[in-house]
Amino acid sequence: MGVSETVMEKGGVEEVVNIEEGENGDVKEKEKEEMGFQEQVIKDMPREDFKVSMLQRLNPSNPLRIVINGASRAPTPSPSQPSQPFTTPTPQQSLTTLNSRTYTNRISLFLFLLHMVAVVGLVGFLIYKAVQGILKTGDTQKREKKILVSWLPQVEVAAVLSIILAFSWQKAVREWPEFMVKFILWSSFATSLAAGILLICFQRPSTDGLGAVLIIFAICNGLYACWVSQRIGFCAKVFVKSLEPVPKFADLNQPIYWMLGVGFMWMTLWVFAVIGALNFSLPPLIILALVLSLAWTAEVMRNIANLTISRVIALYYLRGMQSSTQVCFQRAMTINLGSACLGSLFVPGIEALRIIARALNLLEGDEFMFSCAHCCLNVMESIFRYGNGWAFVHIAAYGKGFVRASQSTWDLFEKQGMEPIVDSDITSSICFLTGVCSGSLCVIAVAAWTVSVHKGFTATVSLLAFFIGYLMTRIGMALPHACVSCYLVCYAENPDNRLFDKTIQDRLNMIRSGRDVAVPTPRVPRRFAT
């Protein structure tokens, strides 16, 4: 359909009037019929009458528009008539960006990188000292060769065993979540108790002390398992629902493979560095620094995997997107690495404070004790708001800093009234106890071997094996932990999402109606509760 233009003069100003034409350049037949006799009259009419006649014909479909020779034009209001106010349509609020390119928590990122440069240099120097001691002749060579033979094989076996156990725990939780929640609670009790009894049977002061600690922990673990028995059902349901998106992403375990591989190689070098530290000044201080560095580094690796998986699952819940795991992993290793470093420093301590808060809430005593407990719990409440493990979901999804993400996630929980749900959540405890269980199994395997090789190193190697087994398993369990966190946080952000069912809402209704028999975890002692 073509368009021709007719030029009319009006008050010295040229006005272009469009006339719609058919495909062959003729005016539409319908419009010709509508114009009819008026076309003949217009030719003989004066200019002023021509203008009036045009204004008298309105568009039948829209009376506010005037048809001028077949073209619709909005009328221009006369000076005597007030013009209609022009309203600009309000633009819709844009969604929060999911592709922020700003580096988060740069100070903590700088400190971690500075720490890694220093530790790599120290490990390299200590490895040099270890090799130098082995190549020397004399007592130093004999001592270091003895340590190398008595330590390295057991530590390597413990690392390999912990990797196998990490994937075994993760696979079992994904396949049988309802059964594994109970199994982990009681198997951690049994394995830690067995490891403690085994160490005491060696009848050495060092192994007796370590064994006593494990037995005390096993008793506390058993009491905890009894205390949370009424929460197991809901925890299993959340595991089932939160792990449903995992089969949609075939490579979701890829960051865990990378982190465990890097962790295995780093721990091998780390053991050599410990051997070199024994041939250097102030061995206890250097070994303590190496242990703290390894704990922070392993926690950062776990949270890198956590951030990667959290972004993949969170974008699936929030936007229905099928994200690339490799791209999310690169983002976690670069843009969000600072938040991973900062969270790795504070989240373990916050979880420990959470356990203390629960213990203080169960205390009975005089008014002074309750006043102290009340003060401590108020401080911990502020800490929960400004630093919590749920923050990694918003760090991964929106690129927020650790503190800001902690605030936003906790505000969502308060908005939906989900504080009782997250307070009574035992997912982090389940993941923690899998690490304890793997560490205890590594102690059982390594201690029996070491006592036959060199009994004097039994306690040291057992402690090192437990430490490695725990850290490696926690990295492997980052997948189910991240899935549960995304499930709860994304539900709080959009409860009406079709990907969620009524599991959380039904639980909240039971808590509000008083039908829930699970033991709550308030932040205020019972005597101070209103």
Short mmCIF file of C-alpha atoms in Angstrom, two decimals:
data_model
loop_
_atom_site.label_atom_id
_atom_site.label_comp_id
_atom_site.label_asym_id
_atom_site.label_seq_id
_atom_site.Cartn_x
_atom_site.Cartn_y
_atom_site.Cartn_z
CA MET A 1 0.00 0.00 0.00
CA GLY A 2 1.58 3.24 -1.09
CA VAL A 3 1.16 6.70 0.35
CA SER A 4 0.97 9.94 -1.65
CA GLU A 5 1.20 13.40 -0.22
CA THR A 6 -0.83 16.55 -0.98
CA VAL A 7 0.57 19.91 -0.02
CA MET A 8 -1.86 22.56 1.23
CA GLU A 9 -1.00 26.11 2.22
CA LYS A 10 -2.39 27.27 5.55
CA GLY A 11 -1.50 30.67 6.87
CA GLY A 12 1.73 30.68 4.91
CA VAL A 13 2.79 27.34 6.28
CA GLU A 14 2.86 24.27 4.13
CA GLU A 15 1.01 21.27 5.57
CA VAL A 16 1.45 17.80 4.19
CA VAL A 17 -1.66 15.65 4.13
CA ASN A 18 -1.19 11.93 3.55
CA ILE A 19 -3.59 10.06 1.33
CA GLU A 20 -3.61 6.28 1.48
CA GLU A 21 -3.51 4.59 -1.88
CA GLY A 22 -4.05 1.08 -3.07
CA GLU A 23 -1.44 -1.20 -4.49
CA ASN A 24 -1.94 0.16 -8.05
CA GLY A 25 -1.66 3.80 -6.99
CA ASP A 26 -5.47 4.39 -7.03
CA VAL A 27 -7.39 5.75 -4.08
CA LYS A 28 -9.24 3.01 -2.22
CA GLU A 29 -12.66 2.35 -3.62
CA LYS A 30 -14.26 2.45 -0.21
CA GLU A 31 -12.89 5.90 0.46
CA LYS A 32 -14.03 7.07 -2.98
CA GLU A 33 -17.55 5.96 -2.21
CA GLU A 34 -17.45 7.67 1.18
CA MET A 35 -16.23 10.92 -0.37
CA GLY A 36 -18.82 10.73 -3.18
CA PHE A 37 -20.29 14.03 -4.12
CA GLN A 38 -18.01 15.98 -1.81
CA GLU A 39 -15.03 15.52 -4.17
CA GLN A 40 -16.77 17.35 -6.95
CA VAL A 41 -17.87 20.17 -4.66
CA ILE A 42 -14.41 20.71 -3.23
CA LYS A 43 -12.97 21.57 -6.64
CA ASP A 44 -15.31 24.55 -7.03
CA MET A 45 -15.34 25.65 -3.39
CA PRO A 46 -13.29 28.61 -2.12
CA ARG A 47 -10.26 27.95 0.06
CA GLU A 48 -12.00 28.94 3.30
CA ASP A 49 -15.01 26.74 2.60
CA PHE A 50 -12.64 23.89 1.75
CA LYS A 51 -11.05 24.12 5.16
CA VAL A 52 -14.44 24.08 6.95
CA SER A 53 -15.66 21.11 4.97
CA MET A 54 -12.59 19.10 5.95
CA LEU A 55 -13.10 19.82 9.62
CA GLN A 56 -16.73 18.74 9.46
CA ARG A 57 -15.93 15.14 8.52
CA LEU A 58 -14.85 12.96 11.48
CA ASN A 59 -13.45 9.52 11.56
CA PRO A 60 -16.37 7.21 12.43
CA SER A 61 -14.11 4.80 14.33
CA ASN A 62 -12.47 7.51 16.44
CA PRO A 63 -14.45 10.79 16.69
CA LEU A 64 -11.46 12.57 18.13
CA ARG A 65 -9.59 12.23 14.84
CA ILE A 66 -10.52 14.22 11.68
CA VAL A 67 -10.30 12.68 8.23
CA ILE A 68 -8.59 14.98 5.76
CA ASN A 69 -8.82 13.52 2.24
CA GLY A 70 -8.82 10.01 3.57
CA ALA A 71 -6.01 10.55 6.12
CA SER A 72 -6.64 10.67 9.87
CA ARG A 73 -5.21 13.56 11.83
CA ALA A 74 -5.67 14.56 15.43
CA PRO A 75 -7.36 17.94 15.76
CA THR A 76 -5.36 20.87 16.94
CA PRO A 77 -7.04 22.59 19.88
CA SER A 78 -7.99 26.22 19.34
CA PRO A 79 -6.46 28.89 21.56
CA SER A 80 -9.80 29.34 23.33
CA GLN A 81 -9.92 25.68 24.33
CA PRO A 82 -7.55 24.42 27.03
CA SER A 83 -5.31 21.70 25.71
CA GLN A 84 -5.46 18.26 27.28
CA PRO A 85 -2.55 17.64 29.65
CA PHE A 86 0.07 15.38 28.19
CA THR A 87 0.95 12.54 30.56
CA THR A 88 4.17 10.59 30.14
CA PRO A 89 3.66 6.87 30.78
CA THR A 90 5.51 5.65 33.84
CA PRO A 91 8.17 3.12 32.78
CA GLN A 92 8.00 -0.28 34.42
CA GLN A 93 10.57 -0.91 37.14
CA SER A 94 13.45 -2.86 35.71
CA LEU A 95 14.47 -6.12 37.25
CA THR A 96 17.54 -6.22 39.44
CA THR A 97 20.54 -6.92 37.28
CA LEU A 98 21.86 -10.45 37.34
CA ASN A 99 25.03 -9.64 35.44
CA SER A 100 26.88 -7.22 37.69
CA ARG A 101 30.52 -6.82 36.68
CA THR A 102 31.66 -5.05 39.86
CA TYR A 103 34.18 -6.88 42.03
CA THR A 104 32.78 -7.52 45.50
CA ASN A 105 34.62 -7.04 48.81
CA ARG A 106 37.87 -5.92 47.22
CA ILE A 107 39.70 -5.43 50.52
CA SER A 108 39.17 -9.05 51.57
CA LEU A 109 40.12 -10.16 48.06
CA PHE A 110 43.37 -8.19 48.30
CA LEU A 111 44.13 -9.65 51.73
CA PHE A 112 43.50 -13.19 50.53
CA LEU A 113 45.69 -12.78 47.46
CA LEU A 114 48.41 -11.20 49.59
CA HIS A 115 48.09 -14.11 52.01
CA MET A 116 48.36 -16.61 49.16
CA VAL A 117 51.50 -14.95 47.80
CA ALA A 118 53.07 -15.09 51.27
CA VAL A 119 51.99 -18.70 51.87
CA VAL A 120 53.18 -19.90 48.48
CA GLY A 121 56.54 -18.30 49.16
CA LEU A 122 56.69 -19.85 52.64
CA VAL A 123 55.67 -23.30 51.39
CA GLY A 124 58.24 -23.10 48.61
CA PHE A 125 60.95 -22.13 51.07
CA LEU A 126 59.99 -24.88 53.53
CA ILE A 127 59.92 -27.49 50.76
CA TYR A 128 63.42 -26.36 49.85
CA LYS A 129 64.45 -26.81 53.49
CA ALA A 130 62.87 -30.28 53.54
CA VAL A 131 64.72 -31.36 50.39
CA GLN A 132 67.92 -29.84 51.74
CA GLY A 133 67.54 -31.78 54.98
CA ILE A 134 66.89 -35.05 53.14
CA LEU A 135 69.99 -34.58 50.98
CA LYS A 136 72.21 -33.79 53.96
CA THR A 137 74.12 -36.48 55.72
CA GLY A 138 73.83 -37.05 59.43
CA ASP A 139 71.07 -36.94 62.01
CA THR A 140 69.03 -34.38 60.12
CA GLN A 141 68.79 -36.63 57.08
CA LYS A 142 67.72 -39.62 59.17
CA ARG A 143 65.11 -37.64 61.07
CA GLU A 144 63.53 -36.09 57.99
CA LYS A 145 63.53 -39.32 56.02
CA LYS A 146 61.84 -41.00 58.96
CA ILE A 147 59.22 -38.27 59.10
CA LEU A 148 58.70 -38.45 55.35
CA VAL A 149 58.16 -42.21 55.42
CA SER A 150 55.94 -42.04 58.50
CA TRP A 151 53.80 -39.09 57.40
CA LEU A 152 53.48 -38.73 53.65
CA PRO A 153 51.92 -42.13 52.69
CA GLN A 154 49.28 -41.92 55.43
CA VAL A 155 48.38 -38.32 54.60
CA GLU A 156 48.08 -39.11 50.90
CA VAL A 157 45.86 -42.09 51.68
CA ALA A 158 43.74 -39.92 53.96
CA ALA A 159 43.34 -37.30 51.21
CA VAL A 160 42.35 -39.90 48.59
CA LEU A 161 39.99 -41.60 51.02
CA SER A 162 38.37 -38.28 51.93
CA ILE A 163 37.78 -37.45 48.24
CA ILE A 164 36.12 -40.85 47.72
CA LEU A 165 34.01 -40.34 50.83
CA ALA A 166 33.07 -36.81 49.76
CA PHE A 167 31.56 -37.99 46.48
CA SER A 168 30.01 -41.00 48.20
CA TRP A 169 28.23 -38.79 50.73
CA GLN A 170 27.05 -36.39 48.04
CA LYS A 171 25.78 -39.18 45.78
CA ALA A 172 24.00 -40.88 48.67
CA VAL A 173 22.32 -37.64 49.77
CA ARG A 174 21.14 -37.00 46.22
CA GLU A 175 19.78 -40.54 45.78
CA TRP A 176 18.31 -41.23 49.24
CA PRO A 177 17.93 -37.89 51.07
CA GLU A 178 15.30 -39.10 53.53
CA PHE A 179 17.42 -42.02 54.68
CA MET A 180 20.75 -40.19 54.65
CA VAL A 181 19.72 -37.43 57.06
CA LYS A 182 19.20 -39.98 59.84
CA PHE A 183 22.17 -42.05 58.73
CA ILE A 184 24.59 -39.10 58.84
CA LEU A 185 23.43 -38.05 62.30
CA TRP A 186 24.04 -41.48 63.82
CA SER A 187 26.99 -42.60 61.71
CA SER A 188 28.95 -39.51 62.77
CA PHE A 189 28.22 -40.47 66.37
CA ALA A 190 29.35 -44.07 65.79
CA THR A 191 32.50 -43.27 63.78
CA SER A 192 33.76 -40.54 66.14
CA LEU A 193 33.13 -42.80 69.12
CA ALA A 194 34.97 -45.68 67.44
CA ALA A 195 37.92 -43.44 66.49
CA GLY A 196 38.17 -42.13 70.06
CA ILE A 197 38.11 -45.63 71.57
CA LEU A 198 40.76 -46.80 69.10
CA LEU A 199 43.11 -43.95 70.00
CA ILE A 200 42.69 -44.61 73.72
CA CYS A 201 43.56 -48.26 73.16
CA PHE A 202 47.07 -47.24 72.03
CA GLN A 203 47.75 -46.13 75.63
CA ARG A 204 49.86 -43.08 74.92
CA PRO A 205 49.26 -39.67 76.51
CA SER A 206 48.90 -37.90 73.16
CA THR A 207 46.51 -40.45 71.68
CA ASP A 208 44.58 -40.65 74.97
CA GLY A 209 43.94 -36.91 74.90
CA LEU A 210 42.83 -36.94 71.28
CA GLY A 211 40.67 -40.00 71.88
CA ALA A 212 38.99 -38.37 74.88
CA VAL A 213 38.11 -35.32 72.78
CA LEU A 214 36.53 -37.53 70.12
CA ILE A 215 34.53 -39.48 72.70
CA ILE A 216 33.21 -36.28 74.29
CA PHE A 217 32.27 -35.01 70.84
CA ALA A 218 30.52 -38.31 70.09
CA ILE A 219 28.42 -37.99 73.26
CA CYS A 220 27.43 -34.43 72.35
CA ASN A 221 26.69 -35.60 68.83
CA GLY A 222 24.37 -38.30 70.13
CA LEU A 223 22.52 -35.80 72.34
CA TYR A 224 22.18 -33.45 69.37
CA ALA A 225 20.80 -36.25 67.19
CA CYS A 226 18.14 -36.95 69.83
CA TRP A 227 17.32 -33.24 70.18
CA VAL A 228 16.77 -32.64 66.43
CA SER A 229 14.99 -35.93 65.74
CA GLN A 230 11.70 -34.07 65.23
CA ARG A 231 13.29 -31.83 62.58
CA ILE A 232 14.55 -34.70 60.45
CA GLY A 233 11.33 -35.13 58.46
CA PHE A 234 11.17 -31.54 57.27
CA CYS A 235 14.92 -31.47 56.57
CA ALA A 236 14.54 -34.55 54.37
CA LYS A 237 11.64 -32.95 52.47
CA VAL A 238 13.69 -29.83 51.80
CA PHE A 239 16.58 -31.96 50.57
CA VAL A 240 14.24 -33.80 48.18
CA LYS A 241 12.74 -30.61 46.75
CA SER A 242 15.97 -28.61 46.58
CA LEU A 243 17.85 -31.36 44.71
CA GLU A 244 15.22 -31.68 41.96
CA PRO A 245 16.92 -29.15 39.58
CA VAL A 246 20.32 -30.90 39.82
CA PRO A 247 19.70 -33.47 37.01
CA LYS A 248 18.96 -30.59 34.61
CA PHE A 249 22.63 -29.51 34.81
CA ALA A 250 24.90 -32.39 33.90
CA ASP A 251 28.14 -30.54 34.69
CA LEU A 252 27.07 -29.08 38.04
CA ASN A 253 29.76 -31.08 39.86
CA GLN A 254 32.54 -29.68 37.67
CA PRO A 255 33.66 -26.94 40.13
CA ILE A 256 33.83 -29.54 42.90
CA TYR A 257 36.09 -31.72 40.74
CA TRP A 258 38.41 -28.75 40.20
CA MET A 259 38.45 -27.73 43.84
CA LEU A 260 39.13 -31.25 45.12
CA GLY A 261 41.91 -31.76 42.56
CA VAL A 262 43.57 -28.47 43.49
CA GLY A 263 43.04 -29.27 47.17
CA PHE A 264 44.74 -32.65 46.84
CA MET A 265 47.82 -31.17 45.15
CA TRP A 266 48.03 -28.29 47.61
CA MET A 267 47.80 -30.60 50.62
CA THR A 268 50.60 -32.74 49.23
CA LEU A 269 52.86 -29.68 49.01
CA TRP A 270 51.60 -28.57 52.40
CA VAL A 271 52.77 -31.81 54.06
CA PHE A 272 56.24 -31.32 52.57
CA ALA A 273 56.21 -27.80 53.98
CA VAL A 274 55.35 -29.13 57.44
CA ILE A 275 58.31 -31.52 57.23
CA GLY A 276 60.54 -28.59 56.25
CA ALA A 277 59.19 -26.54 59.16
CA LEU A 278 60.54 -29.17 61.58
CA ASN A 279 64.00 -28.37 60.25
CA PHE A 280 63.55 -24.61 60.74
CA SER A 281 63.28 -22.24 63.67
CA LEU A 282 60.04 -21.95 65.68
CA PRO A 283 58.35 -25.08 64.22
CA PRO A 284 55.15 -24.85 66.35
CA LEU A 285 54.44 -21.27 65.29
CA ILE A 286 55.08 -21.97 61.61
CA ILE A 287 52.96 -25.13 61.65
CA LEU A 288 50.12 -23.24 63.35
CA ALA A 289 50.30 -20.57 60.63
CA LEU A 290 50.23 -23.28 57.96
CA VAL A 291 47.19 -24.92 59.56
CA LEU A 292 45.25 -21.65 59.71
CA SER A 293 46.20 -20.85 56.13
CA LEU A 294 45.07 -24.30 54.96
CA ALA A 295 41.74 -23.93 56.79
CA TRP A 296 41.03 -20.54 55.17
CA THR A 297 42.14 -21.71 51.72
CA ALA A 298 40.01 -24.86 51.88
CA GLU A 299 37.00 -22.85 53.05
CA VAL A 300 37.47 -20.41 50.16
CA MET A 301 37.60 -23.32 47.71
CA ARG A 302 34.39 -24.70 49.21
CA ASN A 303 32.66 -21.34 48.87
CA ILE A 304 33.84 -20.94 45.28
CA ALA A 305 32.01 -24.18 44.51
CA ASN A 306 29.11 -22.93 46.63
CA LEU A 307 28.87 -19.66 44.67
CA THR A 308 29.05 -21.45 41.33
CA ILE A 309 26.26 -23.88 42.18
CA SER A 310 24.22 -21.15 43.88
CA ARG A 311 24.26 -18.99 40.75
CA VAL A 312 23.22 -21.85 38.49
CA ILE A 313 20.35 -22.93 40.76
CA ALA A 314 19.27 -19.38 41.74
CA LEU A 315 18.98 -18.25 38.12
CA TYR A 316 16.92 -21.35 37.42
CA TYR A 317 14.50 -20.47 40.23
CA LEU A 318 14.41 -16.69 39.70
CA ARG A 319 14.42 -16.44 35.90
CA GLY A 320 14.01 -19.99 34.61
CA MET A 321 17.44 -19.79 32.96
CA GLN A 322 19.70 -22.68 31.98
CA SER A 323 23.04 -21.14 32.95
CA SER A 324 26.46 -22.39 31.96
CA THR A 325 28.28 -23.89 34.92
CA GLN A 326 31.63 -22.94 33.40
CA VAL A 327 30.66 -19.27 33.08
CA CYS A 328 29.33 -19.23 36.65
CA PHE A 329 32.56 -20.84 37.85
CA GLN A 330 34.64 -18.15 36.13
CA ARG A 331 32.49 -15.50 37.76
CA ALA A 332 32.95 -17.06 41.20
CA MET A 333 36.71 -17.21 40.66
CA THR A 334 36.95 -13.53 39.69
CA ILE A 335 34.13 -11.10 40.43
CA ASN A 336 32.75 -12.78 43.56
CA LEU A 337 36.02 -14.12 44.94
CA GLY A 338 36.31 -11.29 47.47
CA SER A 339 32.95 -12.20 49.00
CA ALA A 340 33.99 -15.85 49.14
CA CYS A 341 37.13 -14.85 51.04
CA LEU A 342 35.25 -12.62 53.50
CA GLY A 343 32.49 -15.17 54.06
CA SER A 344 35.03 -17.92 54.59
CA LEU A 345 36.47 -15.95 57.50
CA PHE A 346 33.20 -15.18 59.27
CA VAL A 347 30.61 -17.84 58.43
CA PRO A 348 32.32 -20.69 60.39
CA GLY A 349 32.55 -18.42 63.42
CA ILE A 350 28.92 -17.35 62.98
CA GLU A 351 27.82 -20.98 62.82
CA ALA A 352 29.74 -21.63 66.04
CA LEU A 353 28.00 -18.66 67.66
CA ARG A 354 24.71 -20.10 66.50
CA ILE A 355 25.45 -23.30 68.37
CA ILE A 356 26.40 -21.28 71.46
CA ALA A 357 23.13 -19.36 71.18
CA ARG A 358 21.17 -22.57 71.18
CA ALA A 359 23.11 -23.87 74.16
CA LEU A 360 22.60 -20.64 76.10
CA ASN A 361 18.90 -20.81 75.39
CA LEU A 362 18.71 -24.16 77.20
CA LEU A 363 20.52 -22.95 80.30
CA GLU A 364 18.75 -22.58 83.63
CA GLY A 365 20.29 -20.52 86.39
CA ASP A 366 20.14 -17.28 88.29
CA GLU A 367 19.13 -13.87 86.98
CA PHE A 368 22.72 -12.79 86.40
CA MET A 369 23.37 -15.76 84.12
CA PHE A 370 20.20 -15.05 82.17
CA SER A 371 21.11 -11.38 81.85
CA CYS A 372 24.48 -12.32 80.37
CA ALA A 373 22.81 -14.83 78.04
CA HIS A 374 20.27 -12.21 76.96
CA CYS A 375 23.05 -9.72 76.14
CA CYS A 376 25.03 -12.32 74.19
CA LEU A 377 22.00 -13.41 72.20
CA ASN A 378 21.19 -9.81 71.24
CA VAL A 379 24.72 -9.41 69.94
CA MET A 380 24.41 -12.66 68.00
CA GLU A 381 21.12 -11.53 66.50
CA SER A 382 22.91 -8.51 65.02
CA ILE A 383 25.67 -10.77 63.76
CA PHE A 384 23.14 -13.04 62.05
CA ARG A 385 21.71 -10.05 60.23
CA TYR A 386 25.04 -8.72 58.96
CA GLY A 387 26.74 -12.04 58.27
CA ASN A 388 25.16 -15.41 57.52
CA GLY A 389 25.64 -18.38 55.24
CA TRP A 390 22.48 -17.59 53.23
CA ALA A 391 24.26 -14.54 51.79
CA PHE A 392 26.07 -16.64 49.18
CA VAL A 393 22.83 -16.99 47.21
CA HIS A 394 22.47 -13.23 46.67
CA ILE A 395 26.21 -12.85 46.17
CA ALA A 396 26.04 -15.38 43.35
CA ALA A 397 22.78 -14.15 41.81
CA TYR A 398 23.03 -10.36 42.10
CA GLY A 399 26.73 -9.73 42.70
CA LYS A 400 26.21 -8.10 46.11
CA GLY A 401 28.86 -7.79 48.78
CA PHE A 402 28.84 -10.19 51.70
CA VAL A 403 27.34 -7.83 54.31
CA ARG A 404 24.74 -6.40 51.94
CA ALA A 405 23.75 -9.87 50.75
CA SER A 406 23.43 -11.04 54.36
CA GLN A 407 21.07 -8.15 55.11
CA SER A 408 18.95 -8.68 52.01
CA THR A 409 18.52 -12.41 52.57
CA TRP A 410 17.62 -11.97 56.24
CA ASP A 411 15.16 -9.18 55.34
CA LEU A 412 13.46 -11.60 52.96
CA PHE A 413 13.16 -14.22 55.68
CA GLU A 414 11.64 -11.65 58.04
CA LYS A 415 9.25 -10.42 55.35
CA GLN A 416 7.92 -13.94 54.76
CA GLY A 417 8.00 -14.85 58.45
CA MET A 418 10.50 -17.64 57.77
CA GLU A 419 12.80 -17.07 60.76
CA PRO A 420 11.53 -20.23 62.53
CA ILE A 421 12.27 -22.24 59.38
CA VAL A 422 15.85 -21.06 58.96
CA ASP A 423 16.56 -21.07 62.70
CA SER A 424 15.59 -24.73 62.93
CA ASP A 425 17.31 -25.72 59.67
CA ILE A 426 19.88 -28.49 60.21
CA THR A 427 21.35 -28.60 56.70
CA SER A 428 24.62 -26.98 57.76
CA SER A 429 24.81 -29.41 60.70
CA ILE A 430 24.29 -32.36 58.36
CA CYS A 431 27.08 -31.16 56.05
CA PHE A 432 29.33 -30.51 59.06
CA LEU A 433 28.70 -34.02 60.43
CA THR A 434 29.55 -35.62 57.08
CA GLY A 435 32.96 -33.97 57.39
CA VAL A 436 33.28 -35.28 60.96
CA CYS A 437 32.32 -38.76 59.83
CA SER A 438 34.88 -38.74 57.00
CA GLY A 439 37.56 -37.38 59.32
CA SER A 440 36.84 -40.12 61.86
CA LEU A 441 37.05 -42.81 59.19
CA CYS A 442 40.38 -41.37 58.04
CA VAL A 443 41.60 -41.48 61.66
CA ILE A 444 40.60 -45.15 61.98
CA ALA A 445 42.39 -46.04 58.74
CA VAL A 446 45.54 -43.98 59.35
CA ALA A 447 46.01 -44.52 63.09
CA ALA A 448 46.08 -48.30 62.77
CA TRP A 449 48.68 -47.96 60.01
CA THR A 450 50.86 -45.37 61.77
CA VAL A 451 51.03 -47.25 65.07
CA SER A 452 52.65 -50.15 63.27
CA VAL A 453 55.17 -47.90 61.49
CA HIS A 454 56.06 -45.33 64.15
CA LYS A 455 53.93 -45.21 67.29
CA GLY A 456 55.24 -41.79 68.31
CA PHE A 457 53.62 -40.12 65.28
CA THR A 458 50.20 -41.70 65.78
CA ALA A 459 48.47 -38.72 67.41
CA THR A 460 49.98 -36.16 65.01
CA VAL A 461 49.16 -38.12 61.87
CA SER A 462 45.66 -38.95 63.19
CA LEU A 463 44.92 -35.30 63.85
CA LEU A 464 46.22 -34.34 60.42
CA ALA A 465 44.16 -37.09 58.76
CA PHE A 466 41.01 -35.92 60.54
CA PHE A 467 41.65 -32.34 59.47
CA ILE A 468 42.16 -33.28 55.82
CA GLY A 469 39.20 -35.66 55.75
CA TYR A 470 36.92 -33.00 57.17
CA LEU A 471 38.03 -30.23 54.80
CA MET A 472 37.83 -32.34 51.64
CA THR A 473 34.41 -33.71 52.49
CA ARG A 474 33.03 -30.25 53.17
CA ILE A 475 34.10 -29.22 49.66
CA GLY A 476 32.29 -32.24 48.22
CA MET A 477 29.11 -31.46 50.17
CA ALA A 478 28.93 -27.91 48.78
CA LEU A 479 26.40 -29.04 46.17
CA PRO A 480 23.52 -30.14 48.44
CA HIS A 481 24.24 -27.29 50.85
CA ALA A 482 24.03 -24.70 48.06
CA CYS A 483 20.84 -26.28 46.67
CA VAL A 484 19.07 -26.05 50.03
CA SER A 485 20.19 -22.43 50.51
CA CYS A 486 18.89 -21.47 47.05
CA TYR A 487 15.60 -23.24 47.68
CA LEU A 488 14.92 -21.32 50.90
CA VAL A 489 16.19 -17.91 49.76
CA CYS A 490 14.49 -18.02 46.35
CA TYR A 491 11.24 -19.14 47.97
CA ALA A 492 11.43 -16.17 50.33
CA GLU A 493 11.96 -13.90 47.32
CA ASN A 494 9.04 -15.28 45.29
CA PRO A 495 6.78 -17.76 47.13
CA ASP A 496 4.32 -17.84 44.21
CA ASN A 497 6.88 -19.31 41.83
CA ARG A 498 5.45 -22.39 40.15
CA LEU A 499 8.70 -24.28 40.86
CA PHE A 500 7.88 -24.33 44.58
CA ASP A 501 5.27 -26.44 46.29
CA LYS A 502 3.56 -26.01 49.66
CA THR A 503 6.31 -27.64 51.75
CA ILE A 504 7.54 -24.44 53.40
CA GLN A 505 4.10 -22.83 53.61
CA ASP A 506 2.61 -25.90 55.29
CA ARG A 507 5.46 -25.91 57.79
CA LEU A 508 4.91 -22.23 58.56
CA ASN A 509 1.20 -22.79 59.03
CA MET A 510 1.89 -25.60 61.47
CA ILE A 511 4.33 -23.43 63.45
CA ARG A 512 1.91 -20.50 63.59
CA SER A 513 -0.99 -22.68 64.63
CA GLY A 514 1.04 -24.44 67.33
CA ARG A 515 0.64 -27.87 65.73
CA ASP A 516 4.35 -28.21 65.02
CA VAL A 517 6.05 -30.44 67.59
CA ALA A 518 9.59 -29.50 66.60
CA VAL A 519 11.63 -27.74 69.27
CA PRO A 520 11.99 -24.05 68.27
CA THR A 521 15.24 -22.14 68.41
CA PRO A 522 14.37 -18.65 69.68
CA ARG A 523 17.09 -16.05 70.07
CA VAL A 524 15.84 -14.93 73.46
CA PRO A 525 15.99 -17.13 76.57
CA ARG A 526 12.66 -18.51 77.69
CA ARG A 527 12.58 -16.39 80.84
CA PHE A 528 12.95 -13.21 78.78
CA ALA A 529 10.51 -14.26 76.05
CA THR A 530 7.30 -12.25 75.99
#
